[in-house]
């Protein structure tokens, strides 16, 4: 790759990157942009993860793009292949795929204030040949998960287990679990997805959890959306369904945080109503923490509860003593036999896709930065990165972030600015974790991720309505987001205006 220059470089061709491409080409039509994707396929998470039953943990009417609404009301909670197909069709329909360069991994990005641009080091192709390019603005749409490795704690005796051990992030496509005994270690979203999916053909699936998680069952078929789509024009129906689901998810979150005891009882009762009479609900479905201290696990149509009721699956709440030749021995002394053990023990988080950032030769430690409006890094010029909500669909916030980036770029063009960066006073802000969750994967990575604070615009509010008002209509020149380094043409114009307005002696 020869030395090329782009107005905007987007890193990542997943859910966020495809959305960013659309916003750039529709709101900043004159900008030349490229999307660098390290892998050889569109889709990010939805192409990488291939374990049985993989699905969205948000409804598709909000996880889908507002500019290309999801239409299948019968699959409001969609499986991974359908989501991946949706992303590919979106990229193809709007020509975004023509801007993607696959097997291009951005290794480092160096900002020069003198040149007012980024110099990127990019590894491309199967051999990882390194080349360079430059850009005026860098936009990271990498998410915050590490894609090459999940969290895999060491288990005593694992080497002696005679069966197969699998991590969901590296699922063997030829894994045959039909008629076999399976133990899934974990209680999070991946585990509650895997168990009912594998239970359809496995001899039996046991979900082994150290402690329970909150589980919310929702219908996979959105009947309200179905009716609205039949009665109203497509655009109106899509807008109403989207806002209905936004408000429902916001309501669930607000009730959980403001009335946690009520939310706890409601979630517990939902489990009890779906499980056999006399089932030990409190032991297996009553967590020690409050609702939304960690993400709620979503299951469609009570599929996990149904698998348990049918005897295809079971839950064991205990701690592991050691793996054995035939399975797992627990601290209680019970032994779980297994042909296959799935370690759904979580993901690993990664700041900015491991891209090394420097500004005028000084390395940027993401863990020492603050995040402005959940999108830009303090004191890092012409840079933004995209994160979604933890309490609602990722795309809701990702689309706001891309819209905000376009606002900033257009403002810079109108005023003739070449640079922008949020600036903060270190003596004023108190650092808080980027994500307000107590999940293990979040706590383990907190020190390496950017920080938020208790006051806006450094606060991530997890509230779509407030964020929409701030990012779509809030003032750009707010005293914190600093613009500067006028382009040559703008400097000439300013000088001309000053010369004509200054009285001569």
Short mmCIF file of C-alpha atoms in Angstrom, two decimals:
data_model
loop_
_atom_site.label_atom_id
_atom_site.label_comp_id
_atom_site.label_asym_id
_atom_site.label_seq_id
_atom_site.Cartn_x
_atom_site.Cartn_y
_atom_site.Cartn_z
CA UNK A 1 0.00 0.00 0.00
CA UNK A 2 1.50 3.31 -1.10
CA UNK A 3 1.33 6.36 1.14
CA UNK A 4 -2.29 7.42 0.82
CA UNK A 5 -4.19 10.17 2.56
CA UNK A 6 -7.78 9.96 3.78
CA UNK A 7 -10.06 12.49 5.39
CA UNK A 8 -11.28 9.84 7.84
CA UNK A 9 -10.02 6.38 8.72
CA UNK A 10 -12.48 4.05 10.44
CA UNK A 11 -11.03 1.03 12.25
CA UNK A 12 -13.30 -2.02 12.18
CA UNK A 13 -16.03 -3.29 9.84
CA UNK A 14 -18.44 -4.62 12.43
CA UNK A 15 -21.77 -3.24 13.57
CA UNK A 16 -20.25 0.13 14.52
CA UNK A 17 -17.97 0.49 11.50
CA UNK A 18 -20.71 -0.18 8.96
CA UNK A 19 -22.91 2.39 10.69
CA UNK A 20 -20.05 4.89 10.73
CA UNK A 21 -19.52 4.41 7.00
CA UNK A 22 -23.17 5.20 6.29
CA UNK A 23 -23.15 8.35 8.42
CA UNK A 24 -19.91 9.60 6.87
CA UNK A 25 -21.07 9.19 3.30
CA UNK A 26 -24.50 10.72 3.92
CA UNK A 27 -23.63 13.53 6.36
CA UNK A 28 -20.07 14.28 5.24
CA UNK A 29 -20.48 13.45 1.58
CA UNK A 30 -17.28 15.17 0.45
CA UNK A 31 -15.04 13.22 2.79
CA UNK A 32 -12.83 10.42 1.54
CA UNK A 33 -13.01 7.62 4.06
CA UNK A 34 -11.75 4.08 4.36
CA UNK A 35 -12.59 1.25 6.76
CA UNK A 36 -9.63 -0.91 7.78
CA UNK A 37 -10.71 -4.37 8.93
CA UNK A 38 -8.11 -6.73 10.42
CA UNK A 39 -10.09 -9.84 9.57
CA UNK A 40 -11.20 -10.99 6.11
CA UNK A 41 -14.95 -10.63 6.66
CA UNK A 42 -17.57 -8.05 7.56
CA UNK A 43 -19.36 -8.47 10.85
CA UNK A 44 -16.95 -8.22 13.78
CA UNK A 45 -18.52 -10.04 16.72
CA UNK A 46 -21.25 -11.54 14.56
CA UNK A 47 -18.78 -13.14 12.19
CA UNK A 48 -16.26 -14.18 14.84
CA UNK A 49 -18.52 -16.02 17.28
CA UNK A 50 -19.97 -19.24 15.87
CA UNK A 51 -21.12 -21.17 18.94
CA UNK A 52 -24.55 -22.87 18.93
CA UNK A 53 -27.52 -20.58 19.41
CA UNK A 54 -25.55 -17.32 19.26
CA UNK A 55 -28.07 -14.49 19.18
CA UNK A 56 -28.59 -10.86 20.05
CA UNK A 57 -29.19 -9.97 23.67
CA UNK A 58 -31.14 -6.91 22.52
CA UNK A 59 -34.16 -6.61 20.28
CA UNK A 60 -33.34 -6.14 16.61
CA UNK A 61 -35.56 -3.11 16.18
CA UNK A 62 -33.03 -1.16 18.26
CA UNK A 63 -29.92 -3.23 17.48
CA UNK A 64 -30.63 -2.67 13.78
CA UNK A 65 -29.77 0.60 12.09
CA UNK A 66 -32.33 3.42 12.07
CA UNK A 67 -31.53 4.05 8.41
CA UNK A 68 -32.28 0.41 7.50
CA UNK A 69 -34.93 -0.83 9.95
CA UNK A 70 -35.25 -4.47 10.91
CA UNK A 71 -38.53 -5.81 9.53
CA UNK A 72 -38.89 -9.36 10.85
CA UNK A 73 -41.22 -9.07 13.85
CA UNK A 74 -41.22 -12.85 14.32
CA UNK A 75 -37.48 -12.77 14.96
CA UNK A 76 -37.17 -9.68 17.13
CA UNK A 77 -34.42 -11.49 19.05
CA UNK A 78 -32.39 -12.72 16.10
CA UNK A 79 -29.75 -15.42 15.83
CA UNK A 80 -26.20 -14.64 14.78
CA UNK A 81 -26.41 -15.76 11.11
CA UNK A 82 -29.44 -13.51 10.51
CA UNK A 83 -27.64 -10.54 12.08
CA UNK A 84 -24.51 -11.19 10.02
CA UNK A 85 -26.59 -11.38 6.85
CA UNK A 86 -28.27 -8.09 7.80
CA UNK A 87 -24.88 -6.40 8.19
CA UNK A 88 -23.61 -7.71 4.87
CA UNK A 89 -26.76 -6.63 3.06
CA UNK A 90 -26.56 -3.16 4.62
CA UNK A 91 -22.95 -2.69 3.58
CA UNK A 92 -23.72 -3.87 0.06
CA UNK A 93 -26.93 -1.85 -0.35
CA UNK A 94 -25.27 1.46 0.51
CA UNK A 95 -21.92 0.77 -1.12
CA UNK A 96 -20.12 0.80 2.21
CA UNK A 97 -18.39 -2.46 1.31
CA UNK A 98 -16.52 -0.60 -1.44
CA UNK A 99 -14.71 1.39 1.25
CA UNK A 100 -13.58 -1.63 3.28
CA UNK A 101 -10.04 -2.99 3.06
CA UNK A 102 -9.88 -6.43 4.61
CA UNK A 103 -6.82 -7.91 6.32
CA UNK A 104 -5.65 -4.40 7.15
CA UNK A 105 -4.73 -4.12 10.83
CA UNK A 106 -3.95 -0.68 12.23
CA UNK A 107 -0.96 -1.20 14.50
CA UNK A 108 -0.14 2.36 15.52
CA UNK A 109 -1.30 5.92 14.96
CA UNK A 110 0.97 8.92 15.52
CA UNK A 111 -0.42 12.44 15.65
CA UNK A 112 1.64 15.39 14.46
CA UNK A 113 0.47 18.81 15.60
CA UNK A 114 2.73 20.43 13.03
CA UNK A 115 1.05 18.57 10.18
CA UNK A 116 -2.37 18.33 11.89
CA UNK A 117 -2.78 14.73 10.81
CA UNK A 118 -2.35 11.12 11.86
CA UNK A 119 0.32 8.82 10.48
CA UNK A 120 -0.90 5.23 10.59
CA UNK A 121 1.12 2.05 10.46
CA UNK A 122 -0.98 -0.67 8.86
CA UNK A 123 -0.23 -4.37 8.46
CA UNK A 124 -1.91 -5.83 5.41
CA UNK A 125 -2.36 -9.18 3.73
CA UNK A 126 -1.67 -12.67 4.97
CA UNK A 127 2.03 -11.87 5.39
CA UNK A 128 1.40 -8.78 7.48
CA UNK A 129 3.34 -6.42 5.24
CA UNK A 130 3.60 -2.98 6.83
CA UNK A 131 2.78 0.26 5.06
CA UNK A 132 1.77 3.76 6.09
CA UNK A 133 -1.02 6.17 5.34
CA UNK A 134 -2.23 9.47 6.77
CA UNK A 135 -5.60 10.86 7.76
CA UNK A 136 -7.12 13.99 9.22
CA UNK A 137 -9.43 12.17 11.62
CA UNK A 138 -9.24 8.71 13.16
CA UNK A 139 -12.37 6.87 14.32
CA UNK A 140 -12.02 3.60 16.24
CA UNK A 141 -14.99 1.24 15.82
CA UNK A 142 -13.25 -1.74 17.35
CA UNK A 143 -15.58 -2.34 20.29
CA UNK A 144 -13.89 -3.16 23.57
CA UNK A 145 -13.46 -6.92 23.43
CA UNK A 146 -10.30 -8.79 22.61
CA UNK A 147 -11.11 -10.98 19.63
CA UNK A 148 -8.10 -13.29 19.59
CA UNK A 149 -8.57 -14.73 23.09
CA UNK A 150 -11.29 -14.99 25.72
CA UNK A 151 -10.91 -15.20 29.48
CA UNK A 152 -9.77 -18.72 30.31
CA UNK A 153 -8.97 -19.32 33.99
CA UNK A 154 -6.82 -22.31 34.78
CA UNK A 155 -8.63 -25.28 36.30
CA UNK A 156 -6.90 -27.88 38.43
CA UNK A 157 -6.76 -31.25 36.72
CA UNK A 158 -7.78 -29.94 33.29
CA UNK A 159 -4.90 -31.78 31.61
CA UNK A 160 -6.23 -35.08 32.92
CA UNK A 161 -9.75 -34.70 31.50
CA UNK A 162 -10.30 -37.34 28.80
CA UNK A 163 -12.96 -35.39 26.92
CA UNK A 164 -12.83 -32.14 24.96
CA UNK A 165 -12.57 -28.64 26.46
CA UNK A 166 -13.93 -25.80 24.33
CA UNK A 167 -14.08 -22.03 24.78
CA UNK A 168 -17.05 -20.40 22.97
CA UNK A 169 -14.81 -17.78 21.38
CA UNK A 170 -12.95 -20.53 19.49
CA UNK A 171 -15.76 -22.93 18.70
CA UNK A 172 -14.74 -25.89 16.50
CA UNK A 173 -17.21 -26.03 13.62
CA UNK A 174 -16.92 -29.81 13.50
CA UNK A 175 -17.67 -30.34 17.19
CA UNK A 176 -20.14 -33.20 17.55
CA UNK A 177 -22.11 -33.06 20.80
CA UNK A 178 -25.12 -35.11 19.70
CA UNK A 179 -26.01 -37.64 22.39
CA UNK A 180 -23.16 -36.51 24.64
CA UNK A 181 -23.01 -35.18 28.17
CA UNK A 182 -22.02 -31.51 28.24
CA UNK A 183 -21.08 -29.23 31.12
CA UNK A 184 -21.14 -25.50 30.45
CA UNK A 185 -19.17 -23.50 33.02
CA UNK A 186 -20.61 -20.02 33.47
CA UNK A 187 -23.82 -18.14 34.13
CA UNK A 188 -23.62 -15.17 31.77
CA UNK A 189 -25.18 -14.40 28.41
CA UNK A 190 -23.07 -16.93 26.53
CA UNK A 191 -23.89 -19.76 28.93
CA UNK A 192 -27.65 -19.15 28.94
CA UNK A 193 -27.53 -19.09 25.12
CA UNK A 194 -25.47 -22.27 24.77
CA UNK A 195 -27.39 -24.47 27.19
CA UNK A 196 -30.82 -24.57 25.48
CA UNK A 197 -29.23 -24.68 22.01
CA UNK A 198 -27.02 -27.67 22.81
CA UNK A 199 -29.74 -29.37 24.86
CA UNK A 200 -31.78 -29.98 21.70
CA UNK A 201 -29.48 -32.82 20.63
CA UNK A 202 -27.09 -33.49 23.51
CA UNK A 203 -27.78 -36.31 25.96
CA UNK A 204 -27.87 -33.72 28.74
CA UNK A 205 -26.43 -30.24 29.36
CA UNK A 206 -25.49 -29.01 32.83
CA UNK A 207 -24.89 -25.32 33.45
CA UNK A 208 -22.37 -25.11 36.26
CA UNK A 209 -22.35 -21.70 37.88
CA UNK A 210 -20.41 -20.34 40.80
CA UNK A 211 -23.21 -17.83 41.43
CA UNK A 212 -26.50 -17.00 39.65
CA UNK A 213 -27.24 -14.21 37.19
CA UNK A 214 -30.49 -12.32 36.68
CA UNK A 215 -32.42 -13.66 33.70
CA UNK A 216 -35.19 -11.91 31.81
CA UNK A 217 -37.40 -13.78 29.36
CA UNK A 218 -38.91 -11.87 26.45
CA UNK A 219 -40.94 -13.10 23.47
CA UNK A 220 -38.92 -13.60 20.29
CA UNK A 221 -42.00 -12.57 18.30
CA UNK A 222 -42.80 -8.87 18.77
CA UNK A 223 -46.58 -8.94 18.32
CA UNK A 224 -46.91 -5.16 18.73
CA UNK A 225 -44.44 -4.66 15.90
CA UNK A 226 -46.34 -7.18 13.82
CA UNK A 227 -49.59 -5.27 14.21
CA UNK A 228 -48.04 -1.86 13.60
CA UNK A 229 -46.36 -3.11 10.44
CA UNK A 230 -49.73 -4.34 9.14
CA UNK A 231 -51.65 -1.19 10.02
CA UNK A 232 -49.21 1.65 9.33
CA UNK A 233 -46.80 2.77 6.59
CA UNK A 234 -43.43 1.05 6.91
CA UNK A 235 -41.49 4.15 7.99
CA UNK A 236 -43.99 5.15 10.65
CA UNK A 237 -44.26 1.61 11.99
CA UNK A 238 -40.48 1.22 12.22
CA UNK A 239 -40.13 4.50 14.10
CA UNK A 240 -42.90 3.63 16.58
CA UNK A 241 -41.56 0.12 17.21
CA UNK A 242 -38.06 1.44 17.72
CA UNK A 243 -39.18 4.04 20.25
CA UNK A 244 -41.48 1.58 21.99
CA UNK A 245 -38.51 -0.74 22.56
CA UNK A 246 -36.19 2.10 23.56
CA UNK A 247 -38.63 3.23 26.22
CA UNK A 248 -39.25 -0.32 27.46
CA UNK A 249 -35.52 -0.99 27.89
CA UNK A 250 -35.04 2.38 29.60
CA UNK A 251 -37.96 1.62 31.89
CA UNK A 252 -36.59 -1.79 32.89
CA UNK A 253 -33.22 -0.23 33.69
CA UNK A 254 -34.63 2.71 35.64
CA UNK A 255 -36.93 0.48 37.71
CA UNK A 256 -34.03 -1.89 38.41
CA UNK A 257 -31.80 0.92 39.67
CA UNK A 258 -34.44 2.92 41.54
CA UNK A 259 -36.47 0.03 42.98
CA UNK A 260 -34.03 -2.89 43.09
CA UNK A 261 -36.05 -4.96 45.56
CA UNK A 262 -39.12 -4.78 43.36
CA UNK A 263 -37.06 -5.67 40.28
CA UNK A 264 -35.45 -8.58 42.10
CA UNK A 265 -38.81 -9.98 43.14
CA UNK A 266 -40.23 -9.56 39.64
CA UNK A 267 -37.33 -11.35 37.98
CA UNK A 268 -37.43 -14.13 40.55
CA UNK A 269 -41.17 -14.58 40.05
CA UNK A 270 -40.68 -14.76 36.29
CA UNK A 271 -38.28 -17.64 36.77
CA UNK A 272 -40.53 -19.39 39.29
CA UNK A 273 -43.54 -19.16 36.96
CA UNK A 274 -41.59 -20.83 34.13
CA UNK A 275 -39.97 -23.65 36.12
CA UNK A 276 -41.40 -26.84 37.62
CA UNK A 277 -43.17 -26.52 40.94
CA UNK A 278 -40.76 -26.93 43.84
CA UNK A 279 -37.70 -25.98 41.78
CA UNK A 280 -34.92 -24.35 43.84
CA UNK A 281 -35.37 -20.89 42.33
CA UNK A 282 -33.58 -18.99 45.09
CA UNK A 283 -30.53 -21.21 44.90
CA UNK A 284 -30.09 -21.01 41.14
CA UNK A 285 -31.74 -17.73 40.07
CA UNK A 286 -31.32 -15.24 42.93
CA UNK A 287 -27.97 -13.42 42.61
CA UNK A 288 -26.16 -11.77 45.49
CA UNK A 289 -25.93 -8.44 43.65
CA UNK A 290 -28.67 -5.99 42.69
CA UNK A 291 -30.29 -5.98 39.23
CA UNK A 292 -28.13 -4.20 36.66
CA UNK A 293 -25.00 -4.22 38.80
CA UNK A 294 -24.27 -6.68 36.00
CA UNK A 295 -26.06 -7.03 32.68
CA UNK A 296 -29.36 -8.89 32.65
CA UNK A 297 -29.21 -12.10 30.64
CA UNK A 298 -31.93 -12.19 28.01
CA UNK A 299 -33.58 -15.45 26.95
CA UNK A 300 -36.24 -15.63 24.20
CA UNK A 301 -39.49 -17.43 24.95
CA UNK A 302 -38.12 -18.88 28.21
CA UNK A 303 -36.00 -21.36 26.23
CA UNK A 304 -33.58 -22.04 29.11
CA UNK A 305 -36.46 -22.67 31.54
CA UNK A 306 -38.14 -24.95 29.01
CA UNK A 307 -34.98 -27.03 28.57
CA UNK A 308 -34.80 -27.46 32.34
CA UNK A 309 -38.50 -28.35 32.58
CA UNK A 310 -38.14 -31.00 29.86
CA UNK A 311 -35.18 -32.55 31.70
CA UNK A 312 -32.77 -31.76 28.83
CA UNK A 313 -30.74 -29.35 30.97
CA UNK A 314 -30.03 -28.68 34.61
CA UNK A 315 -28.31 -26.05 36.70
CA UNK A 316 -25.77 -26.75 39.42
CA UNK A 317 -24.64 -23.90 41.69
CA UNK A 318 -21.34 -24.88 43.24
CA UNK A 319 -17.60 -24.32 42.92
CA UNK A 320 -15.07 -26.46 41.11
CA UNK A 321 -12.62 -28.51 43.11
CA UNK A 322 -10.86 -30.16 40.18
CA UNK A 323 -11.36 -31.61 36.74
CA UNK A 324 -11.20 -35.40 36.67
CA UNK A 325 -10.79 -37.93 33.88
CA UNK A 326 -14.56 -38.20 33.51
CA UNK A 327 -15.70 -34.66 34.28
CA UNK A 328 -15.64 -32.19 37.16
CA UNK A 329 -15.56 -32.78 40.92
CA UNK A 330 -17.20 -29.99 42.89
CA UNK A 331 -16.31 -28.64 46.32
CA UNK A 332 -19.49 -30.25 47.66
CA UNK A 333 -18.11 -33.62 46.57
CA UNK A 334 -20.56 -34.08 43.72
CA UNK A 335 -19.05 -35.17 40.40
CA UNK A 336 -20.45 -34.09 37.06
CA UNK A 337 -19.77 -36.49 34.23
CA UNK A 338 -18.98 -34.90 30.90
CA UNK A 339 -17.85 -35.78 27.42
CA UNK A 340 -17.43 -32.09 26.57
CA UNK A 341 -16.75 -29.15 28.89
CA UNK A 342 -17.49 -25.66 27.59
CA UNK A 343 -15.71 -22.87 29.47
CA UNK A 344 -18.12 -19.94 29.02
CA UNK A 345 -16.00 -18.04 31.50
CA UNK A 346 -16.15 -14.65 29.86
CA UNK A 347 -14.38 -12.30 27.52
CA UNK A 348 -11.32 -10.12 27.76
CA UNK A 349 -11.55 -6.41 27.17
CA UNK A 350 -9.13 -4.42 25.08
CA UNK A 351 -8.77 -0.65 24.80
CA UNK A 352 -8.97 0.82 21.27
CA UNK A 353 -8.28 -2.48 19.54
CA UNK A 354 -4.70 -2.45 20.85
CA UNK A 355 -3.78 0.39 18.47
CA UNK A 356 -0.77 2.26 19.89
CA UNK A 357 -1.51 5.99 20.02
CA UNK A 358 1.10 8.74 20.28
CA UNK A 359 0.64 12.50 20.19
CA UNK A 360 3.70 14.47 19.15
CA UNK A 361 5.89 11.56 20.17
CA UNK A 362 4.28 11.00 23.60
CA UNK A 363 2.56 7.63 24.09
CA UNK A 364 -1.11 7.75 25.10
CA UNK A 365 -2.19 5.39 27.87
CA UNK A 366 -5.97 4.97 27.40
CA UNK A 367 -6.32 4.16 31.09
CA UNK A 368 -5.10 7.66 31.94
CA UNK A 369 -7.58 9.47 29.72
CA UNK A 370 -11.14 10.66 30.27
CA UNK A 371 -13.91 10.11 27.76
CA UNK A 372 -15.79 13.12 26.45
CA UNK A 373 -19.47 12.48 25.68
CA UNK A 374 -18.62 8.79 25.59
CA UNK A 375 -16.87 9.32 22.27
CA UNK A 376 -13.60 11.31 22.34
CA UNK A 377 -10.46 10.97 24.46
CA UNK A 378 -9.21 13.85 26.55
CA UNK A 379 -6.25 15.72 25.04
CA UNK A 380 -6.13 13.44 21.99
CA UNK A 381 -6.73 15.49 18.81
CA UNK A 382 -8.98 14.47 15.93
CA UNK A 383 -9.81 11.10 17.43
CA UNK A 384 -13.01 9.36 18.47
CA UNK A 385 -13.99 5.83 19.34
CA UNK A 386 -17.31 4.10 19.47
CA UNK A 387 -18.84 2.33 22.44
CA UNK A 388 -22.44 1.28 22.89
CA UNK A 389 -24.76 1.02 25.85
CA UNK A 390 -24.51 -1.64 28.51
CA UNK A 391 -28.20 -1.33 29.42
CA UNK A 392 -29.65 -1.17 25.90
CA UNK A 393 -28.79 -1.98 22.30
CA UNK A 394 -25.21 -1.23 21.30
CA UNK A 395 -26.31 0.43 18.07
CA UNK A 396 -28.34 3.14 19.77
CA UNK A 397 -25.27 4.76 21.22
CA UNK A 398 -22.97 3.77 18.36
CA UNK A 399 -25.18 5.65 15.92
CA UNK A 400 -25.22 8.70 18.17
CA UNK A 401 -21.43 8.58 18.31
CA UNK A 402 -21.10 8.48 14.52
CA UNK A 403 -23.63 11.28 14.14
CA UNK A 404 -21.66 13.36 16.65
CA UNK A 405 -18.39 12.72 14.80
CA UNK A 406 -20.02 13.97 11.60
CA UNK A 407 -21.27 17.09 13.40
CA UNK A 408 -17.75 17.82 14.58
CA UNK A 409 -16.24 17.27 11.12
CA UNK A 410 -18.79 19.53 9.46
CA UNK A 411 -18.28 22.21 12.10
CA UNK A 412 -14.55 22.12 11.49
CA UNK A 413 -15.08 22.49 7.76
CA UNK A 414 -17.46 25.44 8.17
CA UNK A 415 -15.12 27.29 10.50
CA UNK A 416 -11.89 26.29 8.78
CA UNK A 417 -10.52 24.38 11.77
CA UNK A 418 -7.99 21.60 11.34
CA UNK A 419 -7.98 20.21 14.89
CA UNK A 420 -10.30 19.50 17.79
CA UNK A 421 -9.76 17.85 21.14
CA UNK A 422 -11.55 17.75 24.50
CA UNK A 423 -9.49 19.29 27.29
CA UNK A 424 -10.00 18.67 30.99
CA UNK A 425 -8.67 19.93 34.29
CA UNK A 426 -6.97 17.06 36.12
CA UNK A 427 -7.54 18.75 39.47
CA UNK A 428 -11.32 18.77 39.04
CA UNK A 429 -12.31 15.39 37.67
CA UNK A 430 -12.52 12.28 39.82
CA UNK A 431 -11.84 9.15 37.77
CA UNK A 432 -14.55 6.48 37.66
CA UNK A 433 -14.58 3.21 35.66
CA UNK A 434 -15.70 3.46 32.04
CA UNK A 435 -18.46 0.88 32.59
CA UNK A 436 -20.56 0.98 35.72
CA UNK A 437 -20.81 -2.80 36.08
CA UNK A 438 -19.39 -5.26 38.58
CA UNK A 439 -18.99 -8.11 36.07
CA UNK A 440 -15.64 -9.87 36.30
CA UNK A 441 -14.55 -9.03 32.76
CA UNK A 442 -15.24 -5.33 33.41
CA UNK A 443 -13.44 -5.21 36.76
CA UNK A 444 -10.39 -7.02 35.35
CA UNK A 445 -9.97 -4.44 32.57
CA UNK A 446 -10.99 -1.25 34.39
CA UNK A 447 -7.45 0.07 34.85
CA UNK A 448 -6.69 -0.19 31.12
CA UNK A 449 -9.82 1.51 29.82
CA UNK A 450 -10.56 5.25 29.58
CA UNK A 451 -12.29 6.78 32.57
CA UNK A 452 -15.50 8.68 33.04
CA UNK A 453 -16.33 11.21 35.77
CA UNK A 454 -19.38 12.14 37.80
CA UNK A 455 -20.20 15.24 35.77
CA UNK A 456 -21.09 15.81 32.15
CA UNK A 457 -19.71 15.86 29.51
CA UNK A 458 -17.34 13.31 31.06
CA UNK A 459 -20.22 11.17 32.38
CA UNK A 460 -21.64 8.21 30.43
CA UNK A 461 -25.28 8.44 31.40
CA UNK A 462 -26.62 5.21 29.86
CA UNK A 463 -29.67 7.20 28.80
CA UNK A 464 -30.51 7.37 25.10
CA UNK A 465 -32.87 10.34 25.31
CA UNK A 466 -30.40 12.55 27.20
CA UNK A 467 -27.55 11.46 24.95
CA UNK A 468 -29.58 12.16 21.83
CA UNK A 469 -30.26 15.71 22.97
CA UNK A 470 -26.63 16.28 23.91
CA UNK A 471 -24.93 14.72 20.90
CA UNK A 472 -27.34 15.84 18.20
CA UNK A 473 -28.20 19.31 19.49
CA UNK A 474 -25.71 20.26 22.19
CA UNK A 475 -23.23 23.10 21.65
CA UNK A 476 -19.97 21.98 20.07
CA UNK A 477 -17.89 24.94 21.21
CA UNK A 478 -18.68 24.36 24.87
CA UNK A 479 -15.34 25.47 26.30
CA UNK A 480 -14.17 21.87 26.70
CA UNK A 481 -14.03 20.71 23.10
CA UNK A 482 -11.25 22.95 21.78
CA UNK A 483 -10.91 23.73 18.07
CA UNK A 484 -7.83 25.22 16.50
CA UNK A 485 -5.10 25.29 13.85
CA UNK A 486 -6.99 27.13 11.11
CA UNK A 487 -6.51 25.73 7.64
CA UNK A 488 -4.45 27.94 5.28
CA UNK A 489 -7.51 29.11 3.34
CA UNK A 490 -9.28 30.02 6.56
CA UNK A 491 -6.24 31.92 7.86
CA UNK A 492 -6.13 33.91 4.63
CA UNK A 493 -9.82 34.73 4.92
CA UNK A 494 -9.45 35.82 8.56
CA UNK A 495 -6.48 38.03 7.66
CA UNK A 496 -8.46 39.57 4.80
CA UNK A 497 -11.41 40.32 7.07
CA UNK A 498 -9.13 41.90 9.66
CA UNK A 499 -7.41 44.04 7.05
CA UNK A 500 -10.67 45.40 5.65
CA UNK A 501 -12.18 46.08 9.08
CA UNK A 502 -9.19 47.81 10.70
CA UNK A 503 -9.19 51.63 10.37
CA UNK A 504 -6.07 53.05 8.68
CA UNK A 505 -4.02 55.72 10.37
#
